[in-house]
CSV table of N, CA, C and O in Angstrom, one decimal:
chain,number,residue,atom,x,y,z
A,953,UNK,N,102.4,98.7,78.4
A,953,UNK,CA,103.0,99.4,79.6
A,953,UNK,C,102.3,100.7,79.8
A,953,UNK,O,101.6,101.2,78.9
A,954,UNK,N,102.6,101.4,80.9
A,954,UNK,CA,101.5,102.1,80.9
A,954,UNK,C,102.4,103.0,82.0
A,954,UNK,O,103.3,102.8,82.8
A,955,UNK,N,101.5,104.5,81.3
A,955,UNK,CA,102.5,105.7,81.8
A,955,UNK,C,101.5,106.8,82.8
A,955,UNK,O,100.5,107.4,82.3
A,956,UNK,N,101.7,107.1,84.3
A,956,UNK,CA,100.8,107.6,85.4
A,956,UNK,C,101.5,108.9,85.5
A,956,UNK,O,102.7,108.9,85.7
A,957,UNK,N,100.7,110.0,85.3
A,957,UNK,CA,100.8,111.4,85.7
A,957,UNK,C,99.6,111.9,86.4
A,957,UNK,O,98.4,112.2,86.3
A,958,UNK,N,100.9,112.0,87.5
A,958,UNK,CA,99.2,112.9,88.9
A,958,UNK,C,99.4,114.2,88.8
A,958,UNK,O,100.4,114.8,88.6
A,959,UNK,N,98.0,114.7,89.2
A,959,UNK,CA,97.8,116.1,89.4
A,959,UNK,C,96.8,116.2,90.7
A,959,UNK,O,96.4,115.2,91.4
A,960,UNK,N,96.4,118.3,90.8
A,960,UNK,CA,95.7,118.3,91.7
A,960,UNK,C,96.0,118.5,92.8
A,960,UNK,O,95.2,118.9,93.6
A,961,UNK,N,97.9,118.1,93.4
A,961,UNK,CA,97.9,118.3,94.5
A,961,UNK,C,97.7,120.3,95.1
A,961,UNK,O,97.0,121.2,94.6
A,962,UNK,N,98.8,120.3,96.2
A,962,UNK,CA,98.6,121.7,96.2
A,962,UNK,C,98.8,122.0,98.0
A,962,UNK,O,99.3,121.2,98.8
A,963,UNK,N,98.3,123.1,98.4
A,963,UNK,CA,98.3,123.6,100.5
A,963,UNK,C,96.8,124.0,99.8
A,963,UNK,O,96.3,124.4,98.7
A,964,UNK,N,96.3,123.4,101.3
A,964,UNK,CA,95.0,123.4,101.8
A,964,UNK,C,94.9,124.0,103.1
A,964,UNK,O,96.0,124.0,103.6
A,965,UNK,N,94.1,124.4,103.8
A,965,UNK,CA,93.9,124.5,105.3
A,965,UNK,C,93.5,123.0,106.1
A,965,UNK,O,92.8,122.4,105.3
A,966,UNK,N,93.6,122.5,107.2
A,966,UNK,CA,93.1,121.6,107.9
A,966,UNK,C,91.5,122.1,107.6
A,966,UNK,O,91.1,123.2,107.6
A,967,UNK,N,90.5,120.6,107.3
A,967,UNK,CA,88.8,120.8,107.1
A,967,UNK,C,88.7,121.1,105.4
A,967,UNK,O,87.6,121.2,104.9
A,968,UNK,N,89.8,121.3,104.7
A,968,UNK,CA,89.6,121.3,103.4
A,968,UNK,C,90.0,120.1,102.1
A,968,UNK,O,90.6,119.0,102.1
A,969,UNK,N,89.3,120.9,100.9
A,969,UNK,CA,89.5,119.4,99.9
A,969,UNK,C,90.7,119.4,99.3
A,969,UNK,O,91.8,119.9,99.3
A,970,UNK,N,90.2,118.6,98.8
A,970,UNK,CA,91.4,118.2,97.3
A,970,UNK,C,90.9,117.4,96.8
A,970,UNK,O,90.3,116.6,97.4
A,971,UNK,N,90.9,117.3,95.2
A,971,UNK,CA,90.8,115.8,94.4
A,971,UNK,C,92.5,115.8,93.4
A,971,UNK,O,93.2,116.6,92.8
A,972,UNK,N,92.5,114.5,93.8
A,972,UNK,CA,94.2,114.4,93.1
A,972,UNK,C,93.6,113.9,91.6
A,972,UNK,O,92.6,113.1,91.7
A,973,UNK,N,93.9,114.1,90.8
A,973,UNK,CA,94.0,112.9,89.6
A,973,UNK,C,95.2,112.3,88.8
A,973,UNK,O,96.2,113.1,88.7
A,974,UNK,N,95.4,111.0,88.4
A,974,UNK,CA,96.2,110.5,87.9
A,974,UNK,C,95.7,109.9,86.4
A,974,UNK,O,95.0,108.9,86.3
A,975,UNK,N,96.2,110.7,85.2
A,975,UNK,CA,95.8,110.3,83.7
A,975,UNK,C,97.1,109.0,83.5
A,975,UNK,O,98.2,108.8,83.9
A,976,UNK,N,96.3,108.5,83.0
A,976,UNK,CA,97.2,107.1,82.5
A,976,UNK,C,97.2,107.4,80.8
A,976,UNK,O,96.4,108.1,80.2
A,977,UNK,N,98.5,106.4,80.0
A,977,UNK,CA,98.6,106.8,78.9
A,977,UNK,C,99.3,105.3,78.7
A,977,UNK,O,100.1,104.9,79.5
A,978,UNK,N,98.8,104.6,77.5
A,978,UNK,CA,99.7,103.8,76.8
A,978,UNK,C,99.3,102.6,77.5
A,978,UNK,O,99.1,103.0,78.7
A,979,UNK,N,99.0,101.1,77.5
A,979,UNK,CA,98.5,100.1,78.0
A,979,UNK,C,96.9,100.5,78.2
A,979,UNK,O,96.4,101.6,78.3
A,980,UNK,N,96.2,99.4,78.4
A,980,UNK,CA,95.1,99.3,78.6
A,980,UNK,C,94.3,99.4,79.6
A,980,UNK,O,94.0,98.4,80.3
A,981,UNK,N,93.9,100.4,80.0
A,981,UNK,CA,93.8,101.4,81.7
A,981,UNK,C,92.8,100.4,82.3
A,981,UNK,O,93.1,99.9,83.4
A,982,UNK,N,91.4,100.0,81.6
A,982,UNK,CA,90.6,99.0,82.7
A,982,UNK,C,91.0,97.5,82.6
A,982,UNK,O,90.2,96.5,82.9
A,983,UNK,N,92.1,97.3,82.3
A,983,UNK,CA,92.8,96.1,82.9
A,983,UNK,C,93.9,96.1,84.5
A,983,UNK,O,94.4,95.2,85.1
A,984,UNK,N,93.9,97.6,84.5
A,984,UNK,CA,94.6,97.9,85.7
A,984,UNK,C,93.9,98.1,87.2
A,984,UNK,O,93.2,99.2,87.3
A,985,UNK,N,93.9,97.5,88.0
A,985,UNK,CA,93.6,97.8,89.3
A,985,UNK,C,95.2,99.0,89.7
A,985,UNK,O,96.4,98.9,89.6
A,986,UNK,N,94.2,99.8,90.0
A,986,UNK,CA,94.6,101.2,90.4
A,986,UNK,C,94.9,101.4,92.0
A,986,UNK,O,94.3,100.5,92.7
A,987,UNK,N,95.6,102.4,92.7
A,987,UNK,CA,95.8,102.4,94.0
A,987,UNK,C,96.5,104.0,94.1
A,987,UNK,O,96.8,104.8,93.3
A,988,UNK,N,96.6,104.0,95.5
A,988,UNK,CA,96.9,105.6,95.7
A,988,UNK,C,97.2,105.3,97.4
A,988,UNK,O,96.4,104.9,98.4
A,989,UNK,N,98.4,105.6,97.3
A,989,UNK,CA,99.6,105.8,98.0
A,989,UNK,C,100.0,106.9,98.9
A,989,UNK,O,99.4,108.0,98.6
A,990,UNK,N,100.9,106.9,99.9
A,990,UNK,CA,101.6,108.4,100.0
A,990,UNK,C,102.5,108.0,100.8
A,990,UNK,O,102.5,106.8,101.3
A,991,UNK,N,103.9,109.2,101.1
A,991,UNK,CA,104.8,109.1,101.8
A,991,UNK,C,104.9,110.4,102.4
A,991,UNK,O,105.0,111.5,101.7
A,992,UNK,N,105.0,110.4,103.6
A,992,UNK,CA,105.3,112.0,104.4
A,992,UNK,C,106.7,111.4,104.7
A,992,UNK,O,107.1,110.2,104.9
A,993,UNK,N,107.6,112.8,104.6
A,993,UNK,CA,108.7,112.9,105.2
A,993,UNK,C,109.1,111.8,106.6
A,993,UNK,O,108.4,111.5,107.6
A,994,UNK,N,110.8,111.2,106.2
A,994,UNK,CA,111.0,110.3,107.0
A,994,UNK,C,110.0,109.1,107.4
A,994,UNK,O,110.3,108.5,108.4
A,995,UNK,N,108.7,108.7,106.8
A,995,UNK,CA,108.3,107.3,107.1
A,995,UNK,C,108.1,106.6,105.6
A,995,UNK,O,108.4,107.1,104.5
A,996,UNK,N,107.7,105.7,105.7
A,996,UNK,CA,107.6,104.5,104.7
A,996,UNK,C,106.3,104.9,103.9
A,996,UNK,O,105.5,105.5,104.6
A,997,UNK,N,106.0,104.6,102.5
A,997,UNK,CA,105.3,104.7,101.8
A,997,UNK,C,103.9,103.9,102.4
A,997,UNK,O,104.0,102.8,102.9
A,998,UNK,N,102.6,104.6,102.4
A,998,UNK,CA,101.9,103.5,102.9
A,998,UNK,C,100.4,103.8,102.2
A,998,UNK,O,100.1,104.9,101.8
A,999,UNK,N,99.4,102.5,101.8
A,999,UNK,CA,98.4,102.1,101.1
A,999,UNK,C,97.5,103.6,101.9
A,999,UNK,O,97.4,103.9,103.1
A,1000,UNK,N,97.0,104.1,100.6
A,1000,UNK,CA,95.6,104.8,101.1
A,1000,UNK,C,94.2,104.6,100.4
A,1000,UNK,O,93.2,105.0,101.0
A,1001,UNK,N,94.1,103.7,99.0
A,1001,UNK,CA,93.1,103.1,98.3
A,1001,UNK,C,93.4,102.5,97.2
A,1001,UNK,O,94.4,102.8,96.5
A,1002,UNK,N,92.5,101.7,96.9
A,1002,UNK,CA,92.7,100.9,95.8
A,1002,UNK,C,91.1,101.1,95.2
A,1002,UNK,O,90.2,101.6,95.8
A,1003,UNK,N,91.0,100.6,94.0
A,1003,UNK,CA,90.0,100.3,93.2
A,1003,UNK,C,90.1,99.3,92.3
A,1003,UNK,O,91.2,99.2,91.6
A,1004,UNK,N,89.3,98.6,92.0
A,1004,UNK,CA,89.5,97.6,90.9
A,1004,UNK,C,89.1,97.9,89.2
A,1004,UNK,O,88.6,98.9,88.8
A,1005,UNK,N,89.3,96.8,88.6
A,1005,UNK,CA,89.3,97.6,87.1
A,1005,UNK,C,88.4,98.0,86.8
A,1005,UNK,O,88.5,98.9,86.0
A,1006,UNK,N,87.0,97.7,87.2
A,1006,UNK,CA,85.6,98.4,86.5
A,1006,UNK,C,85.3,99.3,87.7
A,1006,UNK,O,84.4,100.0,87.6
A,1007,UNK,N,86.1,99.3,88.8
A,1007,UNK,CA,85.4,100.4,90.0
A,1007,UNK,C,84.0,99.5,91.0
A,1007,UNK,O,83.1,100.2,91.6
A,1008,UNK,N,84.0,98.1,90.9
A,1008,UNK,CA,83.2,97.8,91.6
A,1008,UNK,C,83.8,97.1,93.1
A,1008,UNK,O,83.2,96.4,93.9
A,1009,UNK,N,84.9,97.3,93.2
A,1009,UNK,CA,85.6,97.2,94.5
A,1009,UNK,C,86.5,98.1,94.8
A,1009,UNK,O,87.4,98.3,94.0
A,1010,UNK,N,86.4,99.0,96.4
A,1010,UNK,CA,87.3,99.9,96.6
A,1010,UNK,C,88.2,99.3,97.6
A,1010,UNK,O,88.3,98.0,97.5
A,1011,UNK,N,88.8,100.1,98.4
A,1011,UNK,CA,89.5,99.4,99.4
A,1011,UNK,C,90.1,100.6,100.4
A,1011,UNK,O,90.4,101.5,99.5
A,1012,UNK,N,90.5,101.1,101.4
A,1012,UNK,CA,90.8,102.5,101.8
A,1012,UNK,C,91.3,101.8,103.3
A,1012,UNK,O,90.7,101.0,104.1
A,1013,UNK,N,92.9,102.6,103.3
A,1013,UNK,CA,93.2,102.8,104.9
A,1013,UNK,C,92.2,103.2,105.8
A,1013,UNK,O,91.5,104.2,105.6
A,1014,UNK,N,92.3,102.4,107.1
A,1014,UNK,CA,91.7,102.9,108.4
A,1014,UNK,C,91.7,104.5,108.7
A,1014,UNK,O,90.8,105.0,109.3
A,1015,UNK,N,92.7,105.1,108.3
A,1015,UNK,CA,92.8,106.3,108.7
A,1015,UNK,C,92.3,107.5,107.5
A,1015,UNK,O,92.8,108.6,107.5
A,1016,UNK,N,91.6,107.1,106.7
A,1016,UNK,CA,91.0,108.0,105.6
A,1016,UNK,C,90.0,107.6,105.3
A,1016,UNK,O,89.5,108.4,104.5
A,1017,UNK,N,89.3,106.6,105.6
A,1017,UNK,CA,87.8,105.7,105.8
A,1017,UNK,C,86.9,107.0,106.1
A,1017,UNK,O,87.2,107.9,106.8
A,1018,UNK,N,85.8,107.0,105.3
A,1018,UNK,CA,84.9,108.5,105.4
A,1018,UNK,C,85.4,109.5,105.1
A,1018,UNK,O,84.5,110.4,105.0
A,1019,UNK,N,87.0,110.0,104.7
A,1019,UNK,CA,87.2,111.4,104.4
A,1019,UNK,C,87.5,111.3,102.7
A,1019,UNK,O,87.3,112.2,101.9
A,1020,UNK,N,88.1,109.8,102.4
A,1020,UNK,CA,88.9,110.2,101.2
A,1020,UNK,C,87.7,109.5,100.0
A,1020,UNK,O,86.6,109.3,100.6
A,1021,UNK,N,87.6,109.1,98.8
A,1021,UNK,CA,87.2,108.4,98.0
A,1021,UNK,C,87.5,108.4,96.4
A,1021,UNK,O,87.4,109.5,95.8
A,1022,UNK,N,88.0,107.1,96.0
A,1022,UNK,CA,88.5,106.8,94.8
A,1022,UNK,C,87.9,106.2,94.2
A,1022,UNK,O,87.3,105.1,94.6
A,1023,UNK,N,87.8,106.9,93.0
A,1023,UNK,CA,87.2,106.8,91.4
A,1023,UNK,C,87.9,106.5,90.4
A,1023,UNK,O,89.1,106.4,90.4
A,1024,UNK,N,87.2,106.2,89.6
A,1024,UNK,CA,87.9,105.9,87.8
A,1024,UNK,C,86.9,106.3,86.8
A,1024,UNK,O,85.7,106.2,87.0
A,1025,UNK,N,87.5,106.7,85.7
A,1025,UNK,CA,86.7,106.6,84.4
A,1025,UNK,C,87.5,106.0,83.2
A,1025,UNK,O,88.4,106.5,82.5
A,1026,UNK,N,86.9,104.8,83.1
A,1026,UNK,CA,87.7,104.5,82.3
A,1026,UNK,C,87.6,104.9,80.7
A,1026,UNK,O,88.4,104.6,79.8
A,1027,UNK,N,86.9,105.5,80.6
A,1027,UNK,CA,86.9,106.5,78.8
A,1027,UNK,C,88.4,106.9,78.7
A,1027,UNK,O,89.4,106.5,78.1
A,1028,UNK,N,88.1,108.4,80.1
A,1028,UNK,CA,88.9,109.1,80.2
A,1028,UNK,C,90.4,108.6,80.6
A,1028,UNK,O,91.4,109.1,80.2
A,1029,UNK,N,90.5,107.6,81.4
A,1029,UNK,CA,91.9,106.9,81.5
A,1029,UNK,C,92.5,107.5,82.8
A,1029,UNK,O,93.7,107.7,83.0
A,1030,UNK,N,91.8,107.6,83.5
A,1030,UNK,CA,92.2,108.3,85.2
A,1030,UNK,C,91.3,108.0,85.8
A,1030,UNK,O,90.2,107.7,85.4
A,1031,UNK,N,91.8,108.0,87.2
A,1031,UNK,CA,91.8,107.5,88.3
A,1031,UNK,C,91.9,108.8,89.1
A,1031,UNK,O,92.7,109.7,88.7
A,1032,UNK,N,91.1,109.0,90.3
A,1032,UNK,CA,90.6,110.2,91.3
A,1032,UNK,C,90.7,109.9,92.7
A,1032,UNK,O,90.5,108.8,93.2
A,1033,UNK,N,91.2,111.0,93.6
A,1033,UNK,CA,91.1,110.6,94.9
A,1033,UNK,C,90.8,112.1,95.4
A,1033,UNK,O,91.5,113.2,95.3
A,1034,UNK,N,89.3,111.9,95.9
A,1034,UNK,CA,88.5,113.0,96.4
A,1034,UNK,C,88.8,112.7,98.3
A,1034,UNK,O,88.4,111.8,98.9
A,1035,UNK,N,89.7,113.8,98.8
A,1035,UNK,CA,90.2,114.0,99.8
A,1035,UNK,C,89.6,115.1,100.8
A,1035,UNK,O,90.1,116.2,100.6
A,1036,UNK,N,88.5,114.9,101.9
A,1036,UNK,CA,87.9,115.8,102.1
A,1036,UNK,C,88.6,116.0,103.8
A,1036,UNK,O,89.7,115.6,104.2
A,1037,UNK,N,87.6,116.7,104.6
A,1037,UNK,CA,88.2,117.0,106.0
A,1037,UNK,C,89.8,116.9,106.2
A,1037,UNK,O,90.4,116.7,107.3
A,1038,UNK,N,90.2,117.1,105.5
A,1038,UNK,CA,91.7,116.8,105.6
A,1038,UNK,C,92.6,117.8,106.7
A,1038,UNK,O,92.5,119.0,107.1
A,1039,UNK,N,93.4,116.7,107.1
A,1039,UNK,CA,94.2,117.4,108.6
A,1039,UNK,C,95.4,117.2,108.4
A,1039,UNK,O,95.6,116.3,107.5
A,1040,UNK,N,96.3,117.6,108.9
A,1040,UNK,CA,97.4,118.2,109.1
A,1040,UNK,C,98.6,116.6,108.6
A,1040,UNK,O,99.3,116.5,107.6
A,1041,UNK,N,98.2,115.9,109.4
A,1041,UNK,CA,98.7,114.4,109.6
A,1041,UNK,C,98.2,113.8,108.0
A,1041,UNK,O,98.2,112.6,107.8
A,1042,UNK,N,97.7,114.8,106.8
A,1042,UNK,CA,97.4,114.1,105.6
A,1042,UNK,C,98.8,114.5,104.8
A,1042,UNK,O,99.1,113.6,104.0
A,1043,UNK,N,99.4,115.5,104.9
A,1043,UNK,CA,100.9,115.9,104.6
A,1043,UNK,C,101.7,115.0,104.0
A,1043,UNK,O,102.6,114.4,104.7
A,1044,UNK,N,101.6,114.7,102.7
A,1044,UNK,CA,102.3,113.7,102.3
A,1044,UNK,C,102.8,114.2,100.3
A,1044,UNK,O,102.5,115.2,99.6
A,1045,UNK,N,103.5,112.9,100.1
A,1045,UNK,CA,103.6,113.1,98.6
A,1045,UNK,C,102.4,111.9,98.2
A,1045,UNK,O,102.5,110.7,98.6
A,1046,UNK,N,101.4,112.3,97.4
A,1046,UNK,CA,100.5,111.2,96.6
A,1046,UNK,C,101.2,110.5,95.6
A,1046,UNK,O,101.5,111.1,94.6
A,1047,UNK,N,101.5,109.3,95.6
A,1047,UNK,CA,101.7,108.6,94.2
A,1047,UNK,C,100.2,107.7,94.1
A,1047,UNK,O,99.3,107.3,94.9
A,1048,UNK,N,100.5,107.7,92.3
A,1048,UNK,CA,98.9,106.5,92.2
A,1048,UNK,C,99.9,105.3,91.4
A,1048,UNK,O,101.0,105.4,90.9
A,1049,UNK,N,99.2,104.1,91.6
A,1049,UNK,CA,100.2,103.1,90.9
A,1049,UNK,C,98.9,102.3,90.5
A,1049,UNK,O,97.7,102.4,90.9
A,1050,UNK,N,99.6,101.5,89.6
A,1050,UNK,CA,99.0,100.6,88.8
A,1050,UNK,C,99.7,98.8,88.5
A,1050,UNK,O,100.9,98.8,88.6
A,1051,UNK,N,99.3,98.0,88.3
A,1051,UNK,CA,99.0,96.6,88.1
A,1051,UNK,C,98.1,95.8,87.0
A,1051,UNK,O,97.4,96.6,86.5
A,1052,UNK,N,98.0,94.7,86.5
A,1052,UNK,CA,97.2,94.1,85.9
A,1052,UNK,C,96.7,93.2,87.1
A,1052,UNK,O,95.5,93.2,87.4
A,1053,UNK,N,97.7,92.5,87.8
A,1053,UNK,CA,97.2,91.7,88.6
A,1053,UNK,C,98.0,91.7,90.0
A,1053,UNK,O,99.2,91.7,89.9
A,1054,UNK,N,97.5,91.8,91.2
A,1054,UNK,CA,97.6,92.1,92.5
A,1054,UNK,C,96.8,91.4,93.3
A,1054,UNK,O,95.6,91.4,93.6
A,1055,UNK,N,97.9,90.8,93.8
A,1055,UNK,CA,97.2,89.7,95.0
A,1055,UNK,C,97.1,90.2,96.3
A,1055,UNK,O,96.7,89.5,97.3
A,1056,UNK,N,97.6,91.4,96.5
A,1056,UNK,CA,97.6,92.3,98.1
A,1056,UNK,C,97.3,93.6,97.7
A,1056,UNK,O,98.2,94.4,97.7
A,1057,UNK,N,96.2,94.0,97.3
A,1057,UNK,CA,96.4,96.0,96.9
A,1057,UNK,C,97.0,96.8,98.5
A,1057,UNK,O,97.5,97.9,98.4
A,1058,UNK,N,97.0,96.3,99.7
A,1058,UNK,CA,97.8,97.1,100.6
A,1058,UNK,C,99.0,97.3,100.4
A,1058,UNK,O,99.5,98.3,101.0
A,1059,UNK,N,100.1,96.3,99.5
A,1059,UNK,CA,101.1,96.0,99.4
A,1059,UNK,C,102.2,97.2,98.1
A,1059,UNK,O,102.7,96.8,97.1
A,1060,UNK,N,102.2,98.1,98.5
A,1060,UNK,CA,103.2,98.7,97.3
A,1060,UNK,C,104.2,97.9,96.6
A,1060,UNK,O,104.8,98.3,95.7
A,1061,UNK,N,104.4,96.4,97.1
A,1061,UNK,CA,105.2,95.8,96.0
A,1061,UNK,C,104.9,95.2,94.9
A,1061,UNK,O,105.7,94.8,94.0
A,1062,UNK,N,103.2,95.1,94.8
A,1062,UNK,CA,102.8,94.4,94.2
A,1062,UNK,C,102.2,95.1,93.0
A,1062,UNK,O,101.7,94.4,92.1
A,1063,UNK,N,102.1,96.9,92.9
A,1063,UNK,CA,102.3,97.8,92.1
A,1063,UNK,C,103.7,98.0,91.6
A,1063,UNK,O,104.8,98.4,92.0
A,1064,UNK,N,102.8,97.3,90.0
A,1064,UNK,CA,104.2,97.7,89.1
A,1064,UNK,C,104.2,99.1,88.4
A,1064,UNK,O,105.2,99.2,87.8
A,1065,UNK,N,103.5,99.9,88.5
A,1065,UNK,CA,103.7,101.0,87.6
A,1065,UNK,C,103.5,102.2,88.8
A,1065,UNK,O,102.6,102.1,89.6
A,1066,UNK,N,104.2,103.2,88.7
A,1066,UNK,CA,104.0,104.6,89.5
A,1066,UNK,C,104.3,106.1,88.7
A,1066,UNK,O,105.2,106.4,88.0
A,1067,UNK,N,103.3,106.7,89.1
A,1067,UNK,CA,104.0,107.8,88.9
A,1067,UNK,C,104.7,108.7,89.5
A,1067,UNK,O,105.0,108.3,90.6
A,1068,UNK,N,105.3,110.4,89.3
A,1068,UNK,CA,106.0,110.6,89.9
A,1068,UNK,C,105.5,110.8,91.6
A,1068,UNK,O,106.2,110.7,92.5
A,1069,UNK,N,104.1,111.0,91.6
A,1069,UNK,CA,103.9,112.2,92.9
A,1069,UNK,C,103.7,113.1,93.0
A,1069,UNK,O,104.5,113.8,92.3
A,1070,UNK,N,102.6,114.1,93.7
A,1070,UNK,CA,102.4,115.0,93.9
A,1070,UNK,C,102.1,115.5,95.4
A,1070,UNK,O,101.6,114.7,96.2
A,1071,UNK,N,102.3,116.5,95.7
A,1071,UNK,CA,102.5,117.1,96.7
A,1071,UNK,C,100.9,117.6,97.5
A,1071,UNK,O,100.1,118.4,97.0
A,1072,UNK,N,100.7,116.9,98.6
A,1072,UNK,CA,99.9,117.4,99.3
A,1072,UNK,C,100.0,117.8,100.8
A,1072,UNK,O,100.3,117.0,101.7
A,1073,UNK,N,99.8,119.5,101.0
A,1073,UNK,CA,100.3,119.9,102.0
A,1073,UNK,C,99.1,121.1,103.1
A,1073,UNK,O,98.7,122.2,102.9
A,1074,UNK,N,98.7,119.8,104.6
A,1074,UNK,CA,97.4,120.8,104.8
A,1074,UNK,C,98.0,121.3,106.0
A,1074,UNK,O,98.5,120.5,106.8
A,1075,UNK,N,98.0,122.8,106.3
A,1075,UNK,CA,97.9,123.4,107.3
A,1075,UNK,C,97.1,123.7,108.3
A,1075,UNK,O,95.9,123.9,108.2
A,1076,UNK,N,97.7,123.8,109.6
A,1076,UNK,CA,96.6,123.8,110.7
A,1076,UNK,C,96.1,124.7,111.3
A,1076,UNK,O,95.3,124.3,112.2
């Protein structure tokens, strides 16, 4: 079983970065297809990337296509989400979640493991 602590978040200006990271602990990290998440106030949790266990398949919402990009190392046991141009509408809590096997990575039900979340907040 396997334990996800994100970091990294933080306030940015709109046009600025972030890299979030999420260390994993306990279970076997490149058996896990990894994902990254968010929830802004009042809407529904929704897919922003996936990666697979060795990193040779990504996957990214339509609306972060070109700004965002997710990584892994699996030595180190984390998982990265390098968040660039970032705008106003990116305002959310980041969770990363984890799986052994996932037959929908869009699907937050199909991640069984999460961590708490971290806060990303860009100003305009």
């Amino acid at each position: 079983q396997v334990q996800l602590v994100e970091s990294g978040g933080g306030l940015v200006q709109a046009g600025g970065s972030l890299r979030l990271a999420c260390a994993a602990s306990g279970g076997t990290f490149n058996n896990y297809v990894m994902g990254w998440f968010r929830q802004a106030p009042g809407k529904e949790r929704e897919f922003v990337a996936s990666i697979s266990q060795l990193g040779l398949r990504t996957s990214y919402a339509d609306s972060v296509k070109g700004r965002f990009t997710i990584s892994r190392d699996n030595a180190k046991k984390t998982v990265y989400l390098q968040m660039n141009s970032l705008k106003p509408e990116d305002t959310a809590v980041y969770y990363c979640a984890g799986n052994t096997k996932i037959s929908n990575v869009y699907s937050a039900k199909d991640y069984g493991y999460w961590g708490q979340g971290t806060q990303v907040t860009v100003s305009s």
